[in-house]
Amino acid sequence: KAGVTQTPRYLIKTRGQQVTLSCSPISGHRSVSWYQQTPGQGLQFLFEYFSETQRNKGNFPGRFSGRQFSNSRSEMNVSTLELGDSALYLCASSIERGDPYEQYFGPGTRLTVT
Amino acid sequence: GNSVTQMEGPVTLSEEAFLTINCTYTATGYPSLFWYVQYPGEGLQLLLKATKADDKGSNKGFEATYRKETTSFHLEKGSVQVSDSAVYFCALTSGYSTLTFGKGTMLLVSP
């Protein structure tokens, strides 16, 4: 079974631009979560989607948004990029069965803002 | 709110040495606890988990025991290998899927 895939793997953008990152969960998984990883702040939760609805949201500004499609694929968007948005963005999917719900992570998208 | 505290790294060991990475947590309710590992250039892989007090998670020679009385989940391995060099993250969840992570501990193992 294919794992979680994220595209693109690497991205370079300029301050003020916007960016869209994509995540395809493991087949059958309906929950998708996004995390930001930086050297200073570590891993921080952005948001979680389940069945096309945002179920949970972390403490990030409104410039960060996301959505989930009917096939469970998810995208996150960052508008008006700032230098501090440079990070590894990780997506994780979960099947919502078992205790606890195990999350499977993709390889991440490395975003560099110049 | 939930929080996880890990010992800072890097932890530098020689091959076959004993490994301990400390992890303590603060959480509401009865969290589930995890250790994830991240190899260079890759995402996170679940290493082991424990869902209730006194549970021991184990995988690939790594072990961790859920200690509710000390709110700890320390990672141990009896004999590390060079291939274990990676960053290790302790994490917890109190419900659904949202994970709260520690800052991560880099492990460097030399031959």
GROMACS .gro file of C-alpha atoms in nm:
model
  225
    1LYS     CA    1   0.000   0.000   0.000
    2ALA     CA    2   0.142   0.338  -0.095
    3GLY     CA    3   0.236   0.571   0.189
    4VAL     CA    4   0.151   0.934   0.237
    5THR     CA    5   0.277   1.142  -0.051
    6GLN     CA    6   0.347   1.513  -0.050
    7THR     CA    7   0.415   1.740  -0.344
    8PRO     CA    8   0.626   1.922  -0.417
    9ARG     CA    9   0.917   1.801  -0.204
   10TYR     CA   10   1.104   2.129  -0.229
   11LEU     CA   11   0.986   2.481  -0.295
   12ILE     CA   12   1.150   2.822  -0.302
   13LYS     CA   13   0.929   3.130  -0.284
   14THR     CA   14   0.974   3.502  -0.232
   15ARG     CA   15   0.832   3.705   0.054
   16GLY     CA   16   0.479   3.818  -0.019
   17GLN     CA   17   0.398   3.532  -0.251
   18GLN     CA   18   0.154   3.254  -0.173
   19VAL     CA   19   0.208   2.881  -0.188
   20THR     CA   20  -0.005   2.566  -0.204
   21LEU     CA   21   0.117   2.231  -0.076
   22SER     CA   22  -0.051   1.900  -0.150
   23CYS     CA   23  -0.091   1.581   0.049
   24SER     CA   24  -0.233   1.246  -0.061
   25PRO     CA   25  -0.314   1.021   0.235
   26ILE     CA   26  -0.287   0.646   0.249
   27SER     CA   27  -0.578   0.484   0.070
   28GLY     CA   28  -0.874   0.449   0.307
   29HIS     CA   29  -0.751   0.713   0.551
   30ARG     CA   30  -0.997   0.997   0.598
   31SER     CA   31  -0.814   1.212   0.850
   32VAL     CA   32  -0.530   1.439   0.740
   33SER     CA   33  -0.323   1.656   0.973
   34TRP     CA   34  -0.060   1.916   0.892
   35TYR     CA   35   0.243   2.009   1.101
   36GLN     CA   36   0.513   2.272   1.065
   37GLN     CA   37   0.868   2.178   1.164
   38THR     CA   38   1.131   2.444   1.228
   39PRO     CA   39   1.463   2.430   1.416
   40GLY     CA   40   1.346   2.690   1.666
   41GLN     CA   41   0.988   2.586   1.736
   42GLY     CA   42   1.007   2.215   1.662
   43LEU     CA   43   0.694   2.040   1.541
   44GLN     CA   44   0.377   2.242   1.567
   45PHE     CA   45   0.025   2.137   1.476
   46LEU     CA   46  -0.143   2.342   1.203
   47PHE     CA   47  -0.481   2.181   1.142
   48GLU     CA   48  -0.666   1.856   1.095
   49TYR     CA   49  -0.929   1.763   0.840
   50PHE     CA   50  -1.175   1.478   0.848
   51SER     CA   51  -1.432   1.413   0.578
   52GLU     CA   52  -1.371   1.754   0.419
   53THR     CA   53  -1.427   1.940   0.748
   54GLN     CA   54  -1.166   2.112   0.960
   55ARG     CA   55  -1.190   1.934   1.292
   56ASN     CA   56  -0.908   2.097   1.482
   57LYS     CA   57  -0.683   2.397   1.439
   58GLY     CA   58  -0.351   2.499   1.590
   59ASN     CA   59  -0.235   2.844   1.686
   60PHE     CA   60  -0.131   2.987   1.350
   61PRO     CA   61  -0.235   3.311   1.180
   62GLY     CA   62  -0.512   3.319   0.925
   63ARG     CA   63  -0.255   3.328   0.644
   64PHE     CA   64  -0.240   2.952   0.690
   65SER     CA   65  -0.541   2.769   0.554
   66GLY     CA   66  -0.627   2.428   0.428
   67ARG     CA   67  -0.893   2.214   0.274
   68GLN     CA   68  -0.974   1.854   0.209
   69PHE     CA   69  -1.135   1.706  -0.096
   70SER     CA   70  -1.388   1.425  -0.125
   71ASN     CA   71  -1.109   1.177  -0.205
   72SER     CA   72  -0.938   1.278   0.124
   73ARG     CA   73  -0.651   1.456  -0.051
   74SER     CA   74  -0.564   1.774   0.127
   75GLU     CA   75  -0.400   2.103   0.042
   76MET     CA   76  -0.263   2.375   0.262
   77ASN     CA   77  -0.213   2.731   0.151
   78VAL     CA   78   0.005   3.001   0.294
   79SER     CA   79  -0.060   3.354   0.171
   80THR     CA   80   0.167   3.657   0.197
   81LEU     CA   81   0.472   3.449   0.279
   82GLU     CA   82   0.714   3.567   0.546
   83LEU     CA   83   1.074   3.462   0.601
   84GLY     CA   84   0.965   3.284   0.918
   85ASP     CA   85   0.741   3.052   0.717
   86SER     CA   86   1.051   2.868   0.594
   87ALA     CA   87   1.005   2.520   0.733
   88LEU     CA   88   0.942   2.155   0.665
   89TYR     CA   89   0.569   2.101   0.631
   90LEU     CA   90   0.459   1.751   0.722
   91CYS     CA   91   0.132   1.585   0.644
   92ALA     CA   92   0.001   1.283   0.833
   93SER     CA   93  -0.297   1.060   0.770
   94SER     CA   94  -0.495   0.837   1.002
   95ILE     CA   95  -0.751   0.563   0.952
   96GLU     CA   96  -0.956   0.658   1.260
   97ARG     CA   97  -0.964   0.306   1.395
   98GLY     CA   98  -0.787   0.154   1.688
   99ASP     CA   99  -0.675   0.316   2.006
  100PRO     CA  100  -0.512   0.553   1.963
  101TYR     CA  101  -0.546   0.668   1.607
  102GLU     CA  102  -0.202   0.608   1.461
  103GLN     CA  103  -0.071   0.874   1.229
  104TYR     CA  104   0.145   0.802   0.927
  105PHE     CA  105   0.365   1.082   0.805
  106GLY     CA  106   0.473   1.182   0.458
  107PRO     CA  107   0.828   1.291   0.369
  108GLY     CA  108   0.737   1.657   0.392
  109THR     CA  109   0.765   1.964   0.173
  110ARG     CA  110   1.068   2.183   0.239
  111LEU     CA  111   0.961   2.546   0.187
  112THR     CA  112   1.226   2.815   0.168
  113VAL     CA  113   1.114   3.179   0.165
  114THR     CA  114   1.370   3.433   0.042
  115GLY     CA  115  -0.270   2.235   2.785
  116ASN     CA  116  -0.057   1.944   2.677
  117SER     CA  117   0.321   1.964   2.666
  118VAL     CA  118   0.618   1.732   2.623
  119THR     CA  119   0.971   1.791   2.749
  120GLN     CA  120   1.267   1.598   2.614
  121MET     CA  121   1.630   1.604   2.706
  122GLU     CA  122   1.830   1.825   2.475
  123GLY     CA  123   2.083   1.673   2.243
  124PRO     CA  124   2.283   1.581   2.072
  125VAL     CA  125   2.338   1.254   2.249
  126THR     CA  126   2.668   1.109   2.131
  127LEU     CA  127   2.736   0.740   2.189
  128SER     CA  128   2.969   0.470   2.068
  129GLU     CA  129   2.824   0.165   1.896
  130GLU     CA  130   2.686  -0.096   2.142
  131ALA     CA  131   2.642   0.161   2.420
  132PHE     CA  132   2.322   0.185   2.625
  133LEU     CA  133   2.079   0.459   2.527
  134THR     CA  134   1.835   0.655   2.740
  135ILE     CA  135   1.644   0.958   2.614
  136ASN     CA  136   1.429   1.119   2.881
  137CYS     CA  137   1.075   1.237   2.814
  138THR     CA  138   0.824   1.384   3.058
  139TYR     CA  139   0.479   1.516   2.982
  140THR     CA  140   0.191   1.728   3.106
  141ALA     CA  141  -0.154   1.640   2.982
  142THR     CA  142  -0.520   1.642   3.068
  143GLY     CA  143  -0.697   1.313   3.098
  144TYR     CA  144  -0.525   0.992   2.998
  145PRO     CA  145  -0.299   1.055   2.701
  146SER     CA  146  -0.146   0.801   2.469
  147LEU     CA  147   0.230   0.829   2.434
  148PHE     CA  148   0.455   0.781   2.133
  149TRP     CA  149   0.813   0.786   2.018
  150TYR     CA  150   0.876   0.888   1.658
  151VAL     CA  151   1.207   0.876   1.471
  152GLN     CA  152   1.318   1.103   1.187
  153TYR     CA  153   1.609   1.005   0.966
  154PRO     CA  154   1.786   1.277   0.765
  155GLY     CA  155   1.573   1.408   0.480
  156GLU     CA  156   1.272   1.199   0.575
  157GLY     CA  157   0.940   1.236   0.753
  158LEU     CA  158   0.851   1.087   1.089
  159GLN     CA  159   0.817   0.715   1.152
  160LEU     CA  160   0.631   0.575   1.448
  161LEU     CA  161   0.881   0.381   1.660
  162LEU     CA  162   0.662   0.266   1.948
  163LYS     CA  163   0.357   0.361   2.150
  164ALA     CA  164   0.180   0.302   2.482
  165THR     CA  165  -0.184   0.373   2.554
  166LYS     CA  166  -0.221   0.334   2.931
  167ALA     CA  167  -0.023   0.342   3.252
  168ASP     CA  168   0.243   0.072   3.292
  169ASP     CA  169   0.219  -0.026   2.923
  170LYS     CA  170   0.555  -0.096   2.765
  171GLY     CA  171   0.598  -0.014   2.398
  172SER     CA  172   0.877  -0.186   2.210
  173ASN     CA  173   1.013  -0.206   1.857
  174LYS     CA  174   1.351  -0.275   1.694
  175GLY     CA  175   1.518  -0.315   2.032
  176PHE     CA  176   1.382   0.015   2.165
  177GLU     CA  177   1.156   0.021   2.471
  178ALA     CA  178   0.962   0.278   2.669
  179THR     CA  179   0.730   0.236   2.967
  180TYR     CA  180   0.432   0.463   3.038
  181ARG     CA  181   0.487   0.586   3.395
  182LYS     CA  182   0.183   0.780   3.513
  183GLU     CA  183   0.321   0.845   3.862
  184THR     CA  184   0.625   1.026   3.721
  185THR     CA  185   0.453   1.141   3.397
  186SER     CA  186   0.742   0.996   3.200
  187PHE     CA  187   0.802   0.786   2.890
  188HIS     CA  188   1.178   0.742   2.863
  189LEU     CA  189   1.321   0.572   2.554
  190GLU     CA  190   1.585   0.301   2.605
  191LYS     CA  191   1.791   0.066   2.393
  192GLY     CA  192   2.044  -0.179   2.524
  193SER     CA  193   2.293  -0.163   2.238
  194VAL     CA  194   2.280   0.115   1.979
  195GLN     CA  195   2.401   0.086   1.622
  196VAL     CA  196   2.534   0.347   1.381
  197SER     CA  197   2.210   0.308   1.186
  198ASP     CA  198   2.015   0.435   1.490
  199SER     CA  199   2.157   0.783   1.434
  200ALA     CA  200   1.851   1.004   1.388
  201VAL     CA  201   1.630   1.254   1.568
  202TYR     CA  202   1.387   1.106   1.821
  203PHE     CA  203   1.061   1.277   1.916
  204CYS     CA  204   0.843   1.202   2.214
  205ALA     CA  205   0.476   1.285   2.157
  206LEU     CA  206   0.133   1.249   2.309
  207THR     CA  207  -0.231   1.272   2.214
  208SER     CA  208  -0.530   1.318   2.441
  209GLY     CA  209  -0.785   1.235   2.179
  210TYR     CA  210  -0.845   1.207   1.807
  211SER     CA  211  -0.522   1.247   1.617
  212THR     CA  212  -0.363   1.575   1.716
  213LEU     CA  213  -0.010   1.512   1.841
  214THR     CA  214   0.188   1.732   2.077
  215PHE     CA  215   0.562   1.681   2.024
  216GLY     CA  216   0.873   1.740   2.225
  217LYS     CA  217   1.158   1.940   2.067
  218GLY     CA  218   1.338   1.626   1.955
  219THR     CA  219   1.669   1.471   2.058
  220MET     CA  220   1.942   1.406   1.805
  221LEU     CA  221   2.129   1.079   1.852
  222LEU     CA  222   2.472   1.035   1.698
  223VAL     CA  223   2.629   0.690   1.713
  224SER     CA  224   2.992   0.644   1.612
  225PRO     CA  225   3.157   0.314   1.514
   0.00000   0.00000   0.00000
